[in-house]
């Protein structure tokens, strides 16, 4: 592509986002750039988000890519805590319930995020005796290695959701090779769970006793409007893949330019991540921004085509045997609530909840609510019902 053609495509795609970007820019004209920069640095220094760490490990994907995961082992029970729901659930998980092998909850994060996006859920589960948790970074994200299959073809082979499902299988084999599982996935992480089910339905039927689908989709993402006018969406769908590919080929220049566009990026992140932007803790908003801006532009470009190709409605049948939580924000512009409603309709044991005034990063915007719903899923998954029991390995 010529420099002229690359610039023309970038301009057209940029125009499609103009409605959102204009509002973001006006908001930021009232504060000097240096003041905003100092504020970001202060939030980075003060915010504790993303600092929780577990026992590290490495899983090896089928193409040799090394996937980083961390394990939080079960907390020791405390004798001075009241006998509330958490304590009763902890007792069941320690052996008073229907299973002997430890229950492992596996968290899969979304596009342009890392395992640290589960910060609030990680903090909550650490207080719950009997729960073993695994957090992992998807390939090319966080501490995981850049996808080797992509690099081996000089960047011409995009990633697929199917490959991410195989990656999750590699993580399970390495970090949780036995015992019952609860799978939790946000956005791309939920799609990864579906890809696992499509390729390893027996594994899901045998071991998965609960599933949580957070702001995700089983297909049809090519029809999402992102809250833009119809004309803008048409432009985006036509030109964004090419623009991203062109940007990836100029990745060094783009990464240097990110600092100059930090204010605009911050506004766009906030707009597309949260439903009630006025009530979001500035430190949490900055944390989300940090997670997203840490994803290299060539990784953004590599993963983008996978979402339009994603179609896993039939794979949901593998989760029909177990309790499921399907939850999304009513202001989610990336995976709108209709996608969660479709997932819930395919899962007879599911609980659907659409959270008011909430956007795509529900786990950061409404952490207390999601934590409580996950606690409810844990209780349902460990209930002594024969239909929901998984064979022990």
Short mmCIF file of N, CA and C in Angstrom, two decimals, residues 3 13 38 64-65 87 101 157-158 173 189 219 245 263 283 309 318 392:
data_model
loop_
_atom_site.label_atom_id
_atom_site.label_comp_id
_atom_site.label_asym_id
_atom_site.label_seq_id
_atom_site.Cartn_x
_atom_site.Cartn_y
_atom_site.Cartn_z
N UNK A 3 1.99 5.22 0.66
CA UNK A 3 1.82 6.11 1.82
C UNK A 3 0.52 6.90 1.68
N UNK A 13 -11.17 5.96 8.42
CA UNK A 13 -11.52 5.27 9.66
C UNK A 13 -11.58 6.25 10.82
N UNK A 38 0.65 14.93 34.70
CA UNK A 38 1.03 14.77 36.12
C UNK A 38 -0.03 13.96 36.86
N UNK A 64 4.22 -23.93 20.43
CA UNK A 64 5.42 -23.63 21.21
C UNK A 64 5.37 -22.34 21.98
N UNK A 65 4.33 -21.54 21.81
CA UNK A 65 4.21 -20.27 22.53
C UNK A 65 4.11 -20.52 24.04
N UNK A 87 -18.19 -18.38 54.61
CA UNK A 87 -17.60 -19.41 55.45
C UNK A 87 -18.22 -20.77 55.18
N UNK A 101 -11.39 -33.58 45.21
CA UNK A 101 -10.32 -32.83 44.56
C UNK A 101 -10.61 -31.34 44.67
N UNK A 157 -0.11 -14.60 9.36
CA UNK A 157 -1.16 -15.49 9.87
C UNK A 157 -1.81 -14.88 11.11
N UNK A 158 -3.06 -14.43 11.00
CA UNK A 158 -3.73 -13.86 12.17
C UNK A 158 -4.10 -14.94 13.17
N UNK A 173 -4.11 -28.07 31.36
CA UNK A 173 -3.25 -29.24 31.52
C UNK A 173 -2.07 -28.96 32.43
N UNK A 189 -12.13 -13.60 26.44
CA UNK A 189 -11.94 -14.74 27.34
C UNK A 189 -13.13 -15.67 27.33
N UNK A 219 -21.13 -14.93 18.79
CA UNK A 219 -21.05 -14.70 17.35
C UNK A 219 -21.84 -13.47 16.93
N UNK A 245 -3.55 -3.08 9.83
CA UNK A 245 -2.40 -3.75 9.23
C UNK A 245 -1.32 -2.75 8.85
N UNK A 263 -4.15 11.70 25.69
CA UNK A 263 -5.40 12.27 26.19
C UNK A 263 -6.61 11.74 25.43
N UNK A 283 -8.68 6.41 39.43
CA UNK A 283 -7.57 5.45 39.48
C UNK A 283 -7.93 4.17 38.74
N UNK A 309 -14.84 -13.36 12.60
CA UNK A 309 -14.93 -14.77 12.21
C UNK A 309 -15.52 -15.65 13.32
N UNK A 318 -22.11 -27.47 25.19
CA UNK A 318 -21.21 -28.21 26.08
C UNK A 318 -21.33 -27.73 27.52
N UNK A 392 -14.98 -37.20 38.75
CA UNK A 392 -13.66 -36.84 39.28
C UNK A 392 -12.59 -37.60 38.53
#
